[in-house]
Amino acid sequence: PNMQWIDLRSDTVTQPTPAMRAAMASAEVGDDVYGDDATVIQLEQLAADMLGKEAALFVPTGVFGNQLAVFTHCRRGDEVIAGDDSHLVWHENGAAAVISGVQMRTIASDRGVVPPKEIEARIRVGEDIHIPRTGLICLENAHGNGRVIPLATMAETAAIARRHNIPIHLDGARVFNAATHLNCDVKEITRHVDTVMCCLSKGLAAPVGSILAGPADFIKRARYNRKLLGGGWRQAGVLAAPGILALTEMTKRLGEDHANARYLAERLAAIPGITVDSDDVHINMVWFALPESVDSDQLTAALAAEGIRANGPYGGKMRLVTHWQVDRNTIDRTVAVIQNATT
Ligand SMILES: Cc1ncc(COP(=O)(O)O)c(CN[C@H](C(=O)O)[C@H](C)O)c1O
């Protein structure tokens, strides 16, 4: 069997729990295009209830959910406002242009926060033969930088969007992580947006899939558009069953991942030459910079030699991500390797 890696590259690497595998094996299934898969229907109803929306759709990935939202909210030629360091802009292959034919209007974020006044300044107003329509505002919470956007900021953005009658989509890949950090119900976050994408496959440990939730008529159109994109499911109950456990069980333990990330950050900060902003560690991610003297390829090789998987730096910073398969012992082993590499 392949060696038991400690995998700190991302929370996308999480393996399904034993309970999830049992649920997969015994899942009741049917043809979901015909609406016959009781387990998918159960997941979608549970997700809609938990996210405080009228309806929800089970989709293959977070990118699929984000891009299906843009495709369903917008017309071709619309402009979409988003932070310049959002996943939707950075890491989705330019899909918004390819699939939806929209123009991304990006705003420099302040450590992930897109200032509401900057959003308002870019909303297209009035009839003018030169200008596109602003079709959508996209927010991200928790942000890919590991920080959580304050609720007050989201409320301010929602008020501006409402004033201009523009929908907001939330990339909530880690929205349950954000709710855990804010110590609030996830509905306190989602009430400020029209639609939300939430990943089941990251810290929540489902093997596959995300949820797109929103108003019933929107989800009805999104369901049609999912089929148009080839995302119609057949007996997907085998994947929805672990998704149900992701929502009912794994949402409750995210605080453990956050505590482990804080522990990792504290231990890294104690290593001379390593710079880490511990107050940036809101969820399960630790971003840090290596001292100039350390070659990151040698470091990732030294970690691999100890059975630890980590990505090289991105934008000059390394990222380590905690999840249900990472504990204090594995963190101590990881820190020991990094410590050796930097002395
Ligand atoms: C905020 C956000 N929204 C959407 C997605 C896309 O989810 P998937 O398409 O991978 O399921 C990700 C994945 N993030 C992945 C990671 O963090 O390792 C990589 C970068 O794509 C994300 O972080």
Coordinates of C-alpha atoms and ligand atoms in Angstrom, one line a residue:
P1 CA 0.0 0.0 0.0
N2 CA 1.3 3.6 -0.7
M3 CA 3.0 4.9 2.5
Q4 CA 0.9 6.8 4.9
W5 CA 1.7 10.4 3.9
I6 CA 1.2 13.4 6.2
D7 CA -0.4 15.6 3.6
L8 CA -0.2 19.4 4.4
R9 CA -0.6 20.6 0.8
S10 CA -4.2 21.5 1.1
D11 CA -7.5 20.5 2.7
T12 CA -8.5 19.2 -0.7
V13 CA -6.4 16.1 0.1
T14 CA -8.7 14.8 2.9
Q15 CA -9.7 11.2 2.6
P16 CA -13.3 10.1 3.4
T17 CA -13.7 9.0 7.0
P18 CA -14.5 5.3 7.7
A19 CA -18.2 6.3 8.5
M20 CA -18.3 8.0 5.1
R21 CA -17.0 4.9 3.3
A22 CA -19.7 2.8 5.1
A23 CA -22.4 5.3 4.0
M24 CA -21.1 5.2 0.4
A25 CA -21.4 1.4 0.3
S26 CA -25.0 1.4 1.6
A27 CA -26.3 4.6 0.0
E28 CA -29.8 4.4 -1.6
V29 CA -29.4 5.6 -5.2
G30 CA -31.4 6.4 -8.3
D31 CA -31.1 8.3 -11.5
D32 CA -30.7 12.0 -10.4
V33 CA -31.5 13.4 -13.8
Y34 CA -34.9 12.0 -13.3
G35 CA -34.9 13.2 -9.7
D36 CA -34.8 9.6 -8.4
D37 CA -31.8 9.7 -6.1
A38 CA -33.2 10.0 -2.6
T39 CA -29.7 10.5 -1.1
V40 CA -28.9 13.4 -3.4
I41 CA -32.3 14.9 -2.6
Q42 CA -31.6 14.5 1.1
L43 CA -28.2 16.2 0.8
E44 CA -29.6 19.1 -1.2
Q45 CA -32.5 19.7 1.3
L46 CA -30.1 19.4 4.3
A47 CA -27.6 21.9 2.7
A48 CA -30.4 24.4 1.8
D49 CA -31.7 24.3 5.4
M50 CA -28.2 24.7 6.9
L51 CA -27.2 27.5 4.5
G52 CA -30.5 29.3 5.0
K53 CA -31.5 29.2 1.4
E54 CA -34.7 28.0 -0.4
A55 CA -32.9 25.3 -2.5
A56 CA -29.5 23.7 -3.2
L57 CA -27.8 21.8 -5.9
F58 CA -25.1 19.1 -5.5
V59 CA -22.2 19.8 -8.0
P60 CA -18.9 18.0 -8.8
T61 CA -16.5 20.7 -7.6
G62 CA -16.1 24.2 -6.1
V63 CA -15.1 25.6 -9.5
F64 CA -18.2 24.0 -11.1
G65 CA -20.3 25.6 -8.4
N66 CA -18.7 29.1 -8.7
Q67 CA -18.9 29.1 -12.5
L68 CA -22.4 27.7 -12.6
A69 CA -23.4 30.6 -10.4
V70 CA -21.8 33.2 -12.7
F71 CA -23.4 31.4 -15.8
T72 CA -26.8 31.4 -14.1
H73 CA -26.7 34.9 -12.7
C74 CA -25.2 36.7 -15.7
R75 CA -25.9 37.4 -19.4
R76 CA -23.0 37.4 -22.0
G77 CA -21.3 40.7 -21.9
D78 CA -22.1 41.5 -18.3
E79 CA -19.4 42.7 -15.9
V80 CA -18.6 40.8 -12.7
I81 CA -17.0 42.6 -9.7
A82 CA -14.5 40.5 -7.7
G83 CA -11.4 40.8 -5.5
D84 CA -8.2 40.5 -7.6
D85 CA -7.0 37.7 -5.3
S86 CA -10.2 35.7 -5.3
H87 CA -10.1 32.0 -6.3
L88 CA -12.7 32.8 -9.0
V89 CA -10.2 35.2 -10.6
W90 CA -6.9 33.5 -9.7
H91 CA -7.4 29.8 -10.1
E92 CA -10.4 29.0 -12.3
N93 CA -8.7 29.0 -15.7
G94 CA -10.4 32.2 -16.9
A95 CA -13.6 30.1 -16.9
A96 CA -15.9 33.1 -16.4
A97 CA -14.8 34.4 -19.8
V98 CA -14.9 31.0 -21.5
I99 CA -18.2 29.7 -20.1
S100 CA -20.2 32.9 -19.5
G101 CA -18.6 35.5 -21.7
V102 CA -18.4 38.0 -18.9
Q103 CA -15.9 40.7 -18.1
M104 CA -14.2 40.4 -14.7
R105 CA -13.8 43.8 -13.0
T106 CA -11.3 43.1 -10.3
I107 CA -10.5 45.2 -7.2
A108 CA -7.3 45.1 -5.1
S109 CA -8.3 43.4 -1.8
D110 CA -7.0 44.5 1.6
R111 CA -5.8 41.2 2.9
G112 CA -8.8 39.5 1.2
V113 CA -11.4 42.2 2.1
V114 CA -12.8 44.0 -0.9
P115 CA -13.7 47.5 0.4
P116 CA -17.5 48.0 -0.1
K117 CA -16.9 51.6 -1.2
E118 CA -14.6 50.4 -4.0
I119 CA -17.3 47.9 -5.1
E120 CA -19.9 50.7 -5.2
A121 CA -17.5 53.0 -7.2
R122 CA -17.3 50.3 -9.9
I123 CA -21.0 49.5 -10.3
R124 CA -22.2 50.6 -13.8
V125 CA -25.1 53.0 -13.4
G126 CA -27.7 54.3 -16.0
E127 CA -28.1 53.8 -19.7
D128 CA -25.0 54.6 -21.7
I129 CA -24.1 53.2 -25.1
H130 CA -20.5 52.6 -23.9
I131 CA -21.0 50.6 -20.7
P132 CA -21.8 46.9 -19.9
R133 CA -24.2 45.9 -17.2
T134 CA -22.9 44.9 -13.7
G135 CA -24.4 41.4 -13.5
L136 CA -22.9 40.1 -10.3
I137 CA -20.7 40.8 -7.2
C138 CA -18.5 37.9 -6.0
L139 CA -17.2 37.7 -2.5
E140 CA -15.1 35.0 -0.9
N141 CA -15.4 34.0 2.8
A142 CA -13.2 32.5 4.3
H143 CA -10.6 33.9 1.9
G144 CA -7.9 31.9 0.3
N145 CA -5.4 33.8 2.4
G146 CA -6.8 32.0 5.4
R147 CA -8.5 35.1 6.8
V148 CA -12.2 35.6 7.5
I149 CA -14.1 38.6 6.3
P150 CA -16.0 40.4 9.1
L151 CA -19.8 40.2 9.0
A152 CA -20.1 44.0 9.1
T153 CA -18.2 44.3 5.9
M154 CA -20.5 41.7 4.3
A155 CA -23.5 43.6 5.6
E156 CA -22.2 46.9 4.1
T157 CA -21.6 45.2 0.7
A158 CA -25.1 43.6 0.8
A159 CA -26.7 47.0 1.4
I160 CA -24.9 48.5 -1.6
A161 CA -25.8 45.5 -3.8
R162 CA -29.4 45.7 -2.7
R163 CA -29.5 49.5 -3.5
H164 CA -28.3 48.8 -7.0
N165 CA -30.4 45.5 -7.4
I166 CA -27.2 43.5 -8.1
P167 CA -27.0 39.9 -6.8
I168 CA -24.0 38.7 -4.7
H169 CA -22.5 35.2 -5.0
L170 CA -20.3 34.0 -2.2
D171 CA -17.4 31.6 -2.9
G172 CA -17.9 29.8 0.4
A173 CA -15.6 26.9 -0.3
R174 CA -14.7 27.3 3.5
V175 CA -17.8 29.1 4.7
F176 CA -18.1 26.6 7.6
N177 CA -14.5 27.4 8.6
A178 CA -15.5 31.1 8.6
A179 CA -18.6 30.5 10.8
T180 CA -16.4 28.5 13.2
H181 CA -13.9 31.3 13.4
L182 CA -16.7 33.9 13.9
N183 CA -18.4 31.5 16.4
C184 CA -21.7 32.1 14.6
D185 CA -24.2 30.1 12.7
V186 CA -23.3 29.9 9.0
K187 CA -26.6 31.6 8.2
E188 CA -25.2 34.8 9.8
I189 CA -22.8 34.8 6.8
T190 CA -25.1 33.5 4.0
R191 CA -27.9 35.9 4.9
H192 CA -25.8 38.7 3.2
V193 CA -25.6 36.9 -0.2
D194 CA -28.0 35.6 -2.8
T195 CA -26.2 32.4 -3.7
V196 CA -23.4 30.5 -2.0
M197 CA -21.0 27.7 -3.1
C198 CA -19.8 25.5 -0.2
C199 CA -17.2 22.7 -0.6
L200 CA -18.0 19.4 1.0
S201 CA -14.7 18.0 -0.2
K202 CA -12.2 20.1 1.7
G203 CA -12.1 20.4 5.5
L204 CA -15.5 18.6 5.6
A205 CA -13.7 15.5 4.1
A206 CA -16.3 14.3 1.6
P207 CA -14.5 12.6 -1.3
V208 CA -16.3 14.7 -3.9
G209 CA -18.5 17.7 -4.4
S210 CA -19.8 21.0 -3.5
I211 CA -23.1 22.7 -2.9
L212 CA -24.6 25.7 -4.7
A213 CA -27.5 27.1 -2.7
G214 CA -29.9 30.0 -3.4
P215 CA -33.4 31.0 -4.2
A216 CA -35.7 28.2 -5.6
D217 CA -36.1 29.7 -9.1
F218 CA -32.3 30.4 -9.3
I219 CA -31.5 26.7 -8.4
K220 CA -34.1 25.5 -10.9
R221 CA -32.3 27.4 -13.6
A222 CA -28.9 26.3 -12.2
R223 CA -30.0 22.7 -12.4
Y224 CA -30.8 23.1 -16.1
N225 CA -27.5 24.9 -16.7
R226 CA -25.6 22.1 -14.8
K227 CA -27.1 19.6 -17.2
L228 CA -26.1 21.9 -20.1
L229 CA -22.5 21.7 -18.8
G230 CA -22.7 18.0 -18.6
G231 CA -23.0 17.9 -14.8
G232 CA -26.2 15.9 -14.6
W233 CA -25.7 13.1 -12.0
R234 CA -26.9 9.5 -12.3
Q235 CA -26.6 7.3 -9.1
A236 CA -24.7 10.0 -7.3
G237 CA -26.1 9.0 -3.9
V238 CA -22.9 7.1 -3.4
L239 CA -21.2 10.6 -3.3
A240 CA -24.1 12.5 -1.6
A241 CA -24.1 10.1 1.4
P242 CA -20.6 11.2 2.6
G243 CA -21.6 14.8 1.8
I244 CA -24.4 14.4 4.3
L245 CA -22.0 13.3 7.0
A246 CA -19.7 16.2 6.0
L247 CA -22.5 18.6 6.9
T248 CA -23.9 16.8 10.0
E249 CA -20.6 15.6 11.5
M250 CA -17.5 17.3 10.1
T251 CA -18.7 20.9 10.4
K252 CA -18.6 20.4 14.2
R253 CA -14.9 19.6 14.4
L254 CA -13.4 22.4 12.3
G255 CA -12.3 24.2 15.4
E256 CA -9.8 21.4 16.0
D257 CA -8.2 22.1 12.6
H258 CA -8.1 25.8 13.5
A259 CA -6.4 25.1 16.9
N260 CA -3.9 22.9 15.2
A261 CA -3.2 25.6 12.6
R262 CA -2.6 28.1 15.4
Y263 CA -0.3 25.6 17.1
L264 CA 1.7 25.1 13.9
A265 CA 1.9 28.9 13.4
E266 CA 3.2 29.5 16.9
R267 CA 5.8 26.8 16.5
L268 CA 6.9 28.1 13.1
A269 CA 7.1 31.7 14.5
A270 CA 9.6 30.5 17.1
I271 CA 12.0 29.4 14.3
P272 CA 14.5 32.2 13.6
G273 CA 14.2 33.5 10.0
I274 CA 10.6 32.2 9.5
T275 CA 8.0 35.0 9.2
V276 CA 4.4 34.1 9.9
D277 CA 1.6 36.5 10.8
S278 CA -0.1 34.4 13.5
D279 CA -3.0 36.9 13.6
D280 CA -3.7 35.9 9.9
V281 CA -4.4 32.3 11.1
H282 CA -8.2 32.5 11.3
I283 CA -9.0 29.0 9.9
N284 CA -6.9 25.9 8.9
M285 CA -4.2 27.6 6.8
V286 CA -0.7 28.8 7.8
W287 CA 1.1 31.0 5.3
F288 CA 4.7 31.8 6.1
A289 CA 8.0 33.0 4.4
L290 CA 11.2 31.1 4.6
P291 CA 14.6 32.8 5.3
E292 CA 16.4 33.7 2.1
S293 CA 19.1 31.1 3.0
V294 CA 16.6 28.2 2.7
D295 CA 16.0 26.5 -0.7
S296 CA 12.3 25.6 -0.8
D297 CA 12.9 22.6 -3.1
Q298 CA 15.4 21.2 -0.6
L299 CA 12.9 21.8 2.2
T300 CA 10.0 20.1 0.4
A301 CA 12.4 17.2 -0.4
A302 CA 13.5 17.0 3.3
L303 CA 9.8 16.9 4.3
A304 CA 9.0 14.2 1.7
A305 CA 11.9 12.2 3.1
E306 CA 10.0 12.2 6.4
G307 CA 6.7 11.2 4.7
I308 CA 5.4 14.8 4.8
R309 CA 3.8 16.4 1.7
A310 CA 3.9 20.2 1.3
N311 CA 3.7 22.5 -1.7
G312 CA 6.5 24.9 -2.7
P313 CA 6.0 28.6 -2.2
Y314 CA 3.3 30.5 -3.9
G315 CA 3.9 34.3 -4.3
G316 CA 6.9 33.9 -2.1
K317 CA 5.1 32.2 0.8
M318 CA 4.7 28.6 1.8
R319 CA 1.2 27.3 2.8
L320 CA 0.5 24.4 5.2
V321 CA -3.1 23.3 5.7
T322 CA -4.5 21.3 8.6
H323 CA -7.4 18.9 8.4
W324 CA -8.9 15.8 10.2
Q325 CA -5.8 13.7 9.3
V326 CA -3.3 16.1 10.9
D327 CA -2.6 16.1 14.6
R328 CA -0.1 17.7 17.1
N329 CA 2.3 14.8 16.6
T330 CA 2.5 15.3 12.9
I331 CA 2.8 19.0 13.3
D332 CA 5.8 18.5 15.7
R333 CA 7.4 16.2 13.1
T334 CA 6.8 18.8 10.4
V335 CA 8.3 21.7 12.5
A336 CA 11.3 19.6 13.4
V337 CA 12.2 19.1 9.7
I338 CA 11.7 22.8 9.0
Q339 CA 13.7 23.7 12.0
N340 CA 16.6 21.5 10.8
A341 CA 16.4 23.0 7.3
T342 CA 16.7 26.6 8.6
T343 CA 19.6 26.2 11.1
Ligands
LIG1 C1 -11.7 29.6 -2.1 C2 -11.8 28.5 -3.1 N1 -12.9 28.4 -3.9 C3 -13.0 27.4 -4.8 C4 -12.1 26.4 -4.9 C5 -12.3 25.3 -5.9 O1 -12.7 24.1 -5.3 P1 -12.5 22.7 -6.2 O2 -12.9 23.0 -7.6 O3 -11.1 22.4 -6.0 O4 -13.4 21.8 -5.5 C6 -11.0 26.4 -4.0 C7 -9.9 25.2 -4.1 N2 -8.7 25.7 -3.6 C8 -7.6 24.7 -3.8 C9 -6.7 24.8 -2.5 O5 -6.9 25.7 -1.7 O6 -5.8 24.0 -2.5 C10 -6.8 25.1 -5.1 C11 -6.1 26.4 -4.9 O7 -7.7 25.2 -6.1 C12 -10.8 27.4 -3.1 O8 -9.8 27.5 -2.2

